[in-house]
Amino acid sequence: MSTTELGPVFFLAVVVILLVCRLVGRALRALGQPPVVGEMVAGVVLGPSVLGLLAPGVEAALFPPELRPALYVAGQIGLVVFMFQTGYEFRTAGIRRVAKPATMISSAGILVPFALGVGLTYAVHDSVDVFPKDVAVGVSALFVGVTLAITAFPMLARIITERGLTGTRFGSLSLASGAVDDALAWVLLAGVLGMAGSGTGPLLIALAGSAGLVVVLALLARSGTRLAGLTHRRAPDELLLVTVVLLFLAAWYTDRIGLYAVFGAFSLGVVFPRSEAVDRAIEAIAPISRIVFLPLFFTYSGLNTDFALLASPGLLLFTVACVALAVLGKLGACWLAARAAGEEGAVALRIGTLMNARGLMQLIAINIGLAAGIVTPSMFAVLVVVALVTTVMATPLLTLWDRIDARRAVGPARAERVGAAP
């Protein structure tokens, strides 16, 4: 397929992707699911698991192999902008107020699922064929552990905001725990990717490059106040251009040192100067990225997801085990840690429920693993199931907990009315 032929194919594919994502999102919104769930499901629907099974000719015509690199690059644009915005919205001030319980919750939410994922990998490595033959067992085990330990922090923040829980104890604790959890998970993932490099060369490059990145980010953070003042003197178009250039430069740099673009985007967002002018610049970038480019990432992920690979009983059992350990390790561990920190049962249960959702963040991680050769297509499909199930669970469970609490509150009130009756 020539370049001139690829252009029309790309435009038609984008139209189909955007419409399917919107339709599936609206259908699932009626079930109380956030938009990201609809986009995740739509990506799988357009891949070999559904469209390729029902109409393989249509899937091949819409998404030929030559189109995949274009979808990947366009999806990366959506990803780096999304991760930059996530880092920009990361606030340490809110964490300080609930530092102690949040530290306990996030530590449990990282360590327990990480350990369970590592243990499961070692237990089944010789009996389940989902691991790359040329990758060390330890690297595979560590990668599975990291992916089970990830939390969908942006989704968590959106649910809390939409439900008006930002100022509540539950909302503050969940936001703080989720933010710390995700930051630690990305650091761990960077370490695993460094270990996966062939020989010591890539690892040394990653370590030296990371040290240089830390120095630059530290200087940028220390100059934040002065730089924020300078942003008001720039025209909006100029500030927008500078923001995009710095973002893409950070993404390029971290990709070149072996840590992948999302790390640079998130890190830059954390230390980026805060001001009303910068807020407006990011608000100008975010909608087109979220509405147009990010769904392309979901479809690219869907094209790499073939649930037919999980047809064997052994792989199905492994998938069920991964989902069960993911829920036990995250929801259960965070609930228990919150209770140990002195939180009420209702608060602890909701924190565990939100921390359990993996969402887009796990999809990003497993796509990175696939690109790095750490993940096979079968393992990719298994982890997509984990991301989908744990994400879909979140909203219905929160609604269930609300109903249970409402019934408990009605019981005593009804008993009081009965007791007061003559």
XYZ file of C-alpha atoms in Angstrom:
422
model
C 0.000 0.000 0.000
C 1.453 3.364 -1.075
C 1.469 6.504 1.063
C -1.280 8.076 -1.046
C -3.410 4.951 -0.634
C -2.789 4.850 3.123
C -4.221 8.346 3.701
C -7.853 7.549 2.748
C -7.684 4.240 4.648
C -6.474 6.082 7.754
C -9.257 8.690 7.580
C -11.972 6.058 7.152
C -10.544 3.994 10.018
C -10.541 7.056 12.297
C -14.193 7.774 11.434
C -15.177 4.191 12.283
C -13.146 4.203 15.501
C -14.599 7.475 16.771
C -18.194 6.515 15.976
C -17.915 3.032 17.511
C -16.234 4.422 20.625
C -18.998 6.985 21.025
C -21.805 4.459 20.446
C -20.377 1.855 22.825
C -19.625 4.587 25.378
C -23.235 5.807 25.316
C -24.568 2.265 25.607
C -22.396 1.533 28.635
C -23.098 4.933 30.180
C -26.669 3.721 30.690
C -25.125 1.022 32.910
C -23.239 3.641 34.908
C -19.862 3.062 33.256
C -17.457 5.983 32.617
C -16.424 6.845 29.022
C -13.039 5.138 29.317
C -14.778 1.765 29.782
C -16.739 2.279 26.557
C -13.546 3.112 24.681
C -11.770 0.053 26.091
C -14.646 -2.224 25.048
C -14.921 -0.539 21.630
C -11.222 -1.208 21.010
C -11.728 -4.918 21.655
C -14.900 -4.960 19.506
C -12.996 -3.579 16.509
C -10.180 -6.111 16.880
C -9.907 -9.798 15.986
C -11.849 -10.875 19.097
C -15.194 -9.572 17.724
C -15.083 -7.867 14.321
C -12.326 -10.169 13.072
C -14.355 -13.171 14.197
C -17.689 -12.035 12.750
C -16.465 -10.256 9.610
C -12.768 -10.904 9.010
C -12.916 -9.304 5.563
C -14.292 -6.073 6.991
C -11.640 -5.954 9.712
C -8.875 -6.607 7.180
C -10.197 -3.827 4.910
C -10.624 -1.295 7.729
C -7.389 -2.069 9.556
C -4.799 -3.480 7.144
C -1.318 -4.236 8.544
C 0.110 -1.123 6.861
C -2.274 1.043 8.907
C -1.097 -0.147 12.305
C 2.043 2.035 12.498
C -0.077 5.111 11.721
C -2.607 4.160 14.408
C 0.228 3.553 16.852
C 1.808 6.976 16.287
C -1.523 8.799 16.426
C -2.445 6.883 19.582
C 0.892 7.837 21.123
C 0.005 11.513 20.666
C -3.176 10.951 22.646
C -1.281 8.990 25.289
C 1.485 11.500 25.935
C -0.976 14.380 26.190
C -3.164 12.321 28.520
C -0.232 11.354 30.746
C 1.061 14.941 30.736
C -2.343 16.181 31.904
C -2.450 13.447 34.556
C 0.936 14.569 35.868
C -0.118 18.216 35.744
C -3.180 17.453 37.874
C -1.018 15.538 40.393
C -1.025 17.597 43.597
C 1.219 16.842 46.553
C -0.576 19.308 48.844
C -3.631 17.072 49.132
C -1.435 14.072 49.914
C 0.200 15.721 52.935
C -3.122 16.022 54.819
C -3.722 12.269 54.708
C -0.106 11.161 54.335
C -0.034 8.393 56.955
C -3.142 6.378 55.968
C -2.504 7.055 52.269
C 1.014 5.662 52.615
C -0.313 2.516 54.263
C -3.019 2.050 51.635
C -0.808 2.716 48.619
C 1.968 0.479 50.008
C -0.468 -2.392 50.452
C -1.973 -1.677 47.019
C 1.455 -2.004 45.425
C 3.199 -4.718 47.437
C 0.411 -7.298 47.779
C -0.729 -7.526 44.122
C 2.896 -7.244 43.007
C 3.870 -10.208 45.193
C 0.821 -12.218 44.088
C 1.569 -11.563 40.420
C 5.210 -12.571 40.811
C 4.257 -15.693 42.759
C 1.629 -16.745 40.206
C 4.076 -16.329 37.336
C 6.708 -18.508 39.002
C 4.054 -21.095 39.912
C 2.684 -21.559 36.365
C 5.654 -20.569 34.200
C 6.434 -24.151 33.169
C 2.821 -25.231 32.665
C 1.184 -22.268 30.852
C 2.512 -21.104 27.496
C 2.036 -17.334 27.741
C 5.572 -16.153 28.439
C 8.261 -15.238 25.858
C 10.919 -17.936 25.518
C 13.764 -15.439 25.211
C 12.833 -13.415 28.308
C 14.051 -14.406 31.772
C 11.432 -15.801 34.123
C 12.261 -13.110 36.667
C 11.570 -10.301 34.188
C 8.234 -11.855 33.168
C 7.279 -12.333 36.812
C 8.176 -8.767 37.731
C 6.237 -7.391 34.755
C 3.079 -9.337 35.658
C 3.428 -8.137 39.249
C 3.717 -4.496 38.167
C 0.702 -4.678 35.865
C -1.439 -6.144 38.651
C -0.255 -3.385 40.991
C -1.287 -0.482 38.731
C -4.323 1.669 39.580
C -6.368 3.725 37.112
C -5.695 7.015 38.896
C -7.261 9.289 36.220
C -10.447 7.207 36.226
C -10.472 7.198 40.032
C -10.159 10.997 40.057
C -12.941 11.384 37.486
C -15.381 9.188 39.454
C -14.665 11.118 42.654
C -15.191 14.451 40.887
C -18.404 13.351 39.142
C -19.864 12.110 42.440
C -18.931 15.308 44.267
C -16.648 13.499 46.723
C -13.507 15.611 46.282
C -13.687 17.234 49.728
C -14.715 14.100 51.620
C -12.433 11.883 53.672
C -13.038 9.006 51.282
C -12.323 11.170 48.232
C -9.130 12.698 49.653
C -7.740 9.342 50.773
C -8.549 7.659 47.463
C -6.942 10.430 45.420
C -3.799 10.482 47.556
C -3.448 6.689 47.638
C -4.125 6.319 43.917
C -1.625 9.033 42.979
C 1.178 7.542 45.072
C 0.282 4.034 43.886
C 0.535 4.978 40.222
C 3.757 6.947 40.651
C 5.420 3.949 42.347
C 4.057 1.561 39.726
C 5.575 3.611 36.877
C 8.934 3.647 38.650
C 8.778 -0.132 39.056
C 7.791 -0.550 35.414
C 10.758 1.569 34.341
C 13.020 -0.705 36.368
C 11.585 -3.849 34.785
C 12.038 -2.398 31.296
C 15.639 -1.602 32.151
C 16.192 -5.210 33.273
C 14.634 -6.494 30.045
C 17.289 -4.815 27.895
C 19.810 -7.072 26.214
C 23.074 -6.859 28.129
C 24.163 -4.056 30.430
C 24.254 -1.380 27.718
C 20.515 -0.544 27.602
C 20.294 -0.664 31.403
C 23.216 1.749 31.791
C 21.695 4.070 29.203
C 18.362 3.968 31.048
C 20.021 4.667 34.410
C 22.214 7.496 33.100
C 19.350 8.952 31.099
C 17.049 8.771 34.102
C 19.593 10.576 36.246
C 19.828 13.336 33.654
C 16.044 13.543 33.476
C 15.775 13.851 37.270
C 18.286 16.724 37.265
C 16.412 18.618 34.552
C 13.043 18.033 36.221
C 14.419 19.150 39.601
C 15.719 22.391 38.072
C 12.382 22.940 36.373
C 10.507 22.337 39.634
C 12.730 24.790 41.559
C 12.148 27.453 38.898
C 8.412 26.812 38.801
C 7.316 30.067 40.428
C 9.527 32.241 38.215
C 8.537 30.362 35.063
C 4.857 30.591 35.992
C 5.239 34.373 36.113
C 6.764 34.391 32.634
C 3.824 32.459 31.157
C 1.509 35.461 31.604
C 3.714 37.517 29.281
C 3.388 35.112 26.362
C 0.677 35.045 23.734
C -1.647 32.020 24.025
C -0.484 30.550 20.706
C 3.159 30.914 21.699
C 2.600 29.314 25.091
C 0.683 26.464 23.469
C 3.551 25.892 21.048
C 6.150 25.889 23.849
C 4.066 23.428 25.884
C 3.685 20.999 22.974
C 7.374 21.263 22.032
C 8.510 20.550 25.601
C 6.025 17.695 25.918
C 7.110 15.990 22.703
C 10.771 16.586 23.558
C 10.310 14.883 26.940
C 8.458 12.008 25.255
C 11.233 11.637 22.650
C 13.976 11.690 25.276
C 12.478 9.037 27.542
C 11.711 6.876 24.508
C 15.331 7.099 23.390
C 16.731 6.089 26.796
C 14.401 3.079 26.932
C 11.759 4.293 29.396
C 9.083 5.057 26.772
C 7.253 8.267 26.031
C 4.609 8.075 28.758
C 7.227 8.391 31.518
C 8.569 11.644 30.123
C 5.072 13.039 29.601
C 3.920 12.223 33.139
C 7.150 13.466 34.760
C 7.060 16.751 32.859
C 3.429 17.269 33.850
C 4.271 16.846 37.552
C 6.883 19.646 37.559
C 5.396 21.889 34.875
C 4.793 25.513 36.008
C 1.248 26.106 37.256
C -0.592 29.238 36.155
C -3.901 30.264 34.622
C -2.178 30.760 31.271
C -0.768 27.212 31.357
C -4.176 25.890 32.425
C -5.702 27.455 29.312
C -2.955 26.012 27.102
C -3.536 22.506 28.444
C -7.297 22.923 28.131
C -6.728 23.759 24.464
C -4.727 20.576 23.870
C -6.696 18.117 25.976
C -10.096 17.897 24.193
C -8.783 17.054 20.720
C -6.371 14.572 22.248
C -9.010 12.896 24.424
C -11.752 12.830 21.783
C -9.739 12.035 18.638
C -6.297 10.600 19.386
C -6.787 8.585 22.590
C -9.493 6.301 21.097
C -6.941 5.344 18.432
C -4.796 3.886 21.209
C -7.706 1.727 22.386
C -8.243 0.422 18.869
C -4.539 -0.298 18.440
C -4.713 -2.248 21.719
C -7.824 -4.045 20.470
C -6.058 -5.067 17.267
C -3.434 -6.759 19.451
C -6.062 -8.525 21.576
C -7.355 -11.883 20.391
C -9.403 -13.654 23.037
C -9.402 -16.787 20.847
C -5.855 -17.311 22.130
C -7.360 -18.039 25.555
C -9.407 -20.993 24.329
C -7.331 -23.666 26.038
C -8.435 -24.717 29.566
C -4.995 -23.939 30.991
C -5.018 -20.364 29.705
C -8.586 -19.831 30.874
C -7.659 -20.988 34.361
C -4.603 -18.731 34.316
C -6.802 -15.775 33.257
C -9.282 -16.463 36.071
C -6.393 -16.728 38.539
C -4.958 -13.396 37.356
C -8.315 -11.649 37.753
C -8.924 -13.209 41.173
C -5.463 -12.306 42.483
C -5.744 -8.805 41.005
C -9.007 -8.189 42.895
C -7.802 -9.865 46.081
C -4.445 -8.128 46.012
C -5.772 -4.635 45.310
C -9.331 -4.354 46.630
C -8.719 -6.675 49.559
C -5.308 -5.326 50.527
C -6.348 -1.648 50.266
C -9.515 -2.310 52.269
C -7.532 -4.086 54.967
C -4.857 -1.364 55.039
C -7.482 1.370 55.329
C -9.122 -0.461 58.225
C -5.720 -0.895 59.894
C -5.184 2.857 59.486
C -8.362 3.506 61.485
C -10.799 4.255 58.660
C -14.460 3.273 58.875
C -15.587 0.146 57.063
C -17.640 2.045 54.462
C -14.726 4.355 53.641
C -12.225 1.471 53.456
C -14.494 -0.544 51.163
C -14.895 2.330 48.702
C -11.170 3.058 48.679
C -10.432 -0.584 47.861
C -13.065 -0.598 45.111
C -11.606 2.447 43.361
C -7.998 1.331 43.787
C -8.909 -2.001 42.184
C -9.721 -0.447 38.783
C -6.801 -0.695 36.323
C -8.367 0.969 33.284
C -6.274 2.815 30.742
C -3.150 2.743 32.910
C -2.811 -1.036 32.682
C -3.458 -0.940 28.936
C -0.598 1.536 28.589
C 1.704 -0.703 30.627
C 0.935 -3.907 28.741
C 1.277 -2.159 25.366
C 4.724 -1.018 26.473
C 5.497 -4.600 27.468
C 4.301 -5.862 24.091
C 6.477 -3.327 22.251
C 9.468 -4.301 24.416
C 8.982 -8.013 23.719
C 8.231 -8.857 27.360
C 4.625 -9.826 26.598
C 3.308 -12.435 24.162
C -0.058 -11.960 22.381
C -1.593 -14.555 24.738
C -0.321 -12.783 27.847
C -1.485 -9.484 26.381
C -5.020 -10.893 26.030
C -4.940 -12.188 29.627
C -3.963 -8.791 31.014
C -6.555 -7.010 28.858
C -9.175 -9.204 30.540
C -7.817 -8.147 33.938
C -7.989 -4.479 32.944
C -11.544 -4.786 31.612
C -12.979 -6.811 34.502
C -11.449 -4.725 37.292
C -12.449 -1.473 35.583
C -16.024 -2.526 34.846
C -16.425 -3.660 38.473
C -15.751 -0.236 39.990
C -18.929 1.755 39.322
C -21.457 -1.070 40.003
C -19.708 -1.919 43.272
C -19.707 1.719 44.408
C -23.433 1.901 43.631
C -23.989 -1.343 45.552
C -22.150 -0.026 48.621
C -24.264 3.165 48.482
C -27.490 1.144 48.387
C -26.406 -1.061 51.266
C -25.540 2.000 53.379
C -28.858 3.623 52.474
C -30.773 0.523 53.600
C -28.852 0.426 56.857
C -29.670 4.077 57.456
C -33.368 3.519 56.700
C -33.603 0.587 59.149
C -32.889 2.555 62.376
C -35.006 5.485 61.167
C -37.971 3.181 60.529
C -37.517 1.557 63.944
C -37.566 4.991 65.592
C -40.830 5.877 63.831
C -42.389 2.569 64.889
C -41.239 3.094 68.504
C -42.626 6.628 68.556
C -46.060 5.553 67.272
C -48.824 5.477 69.944
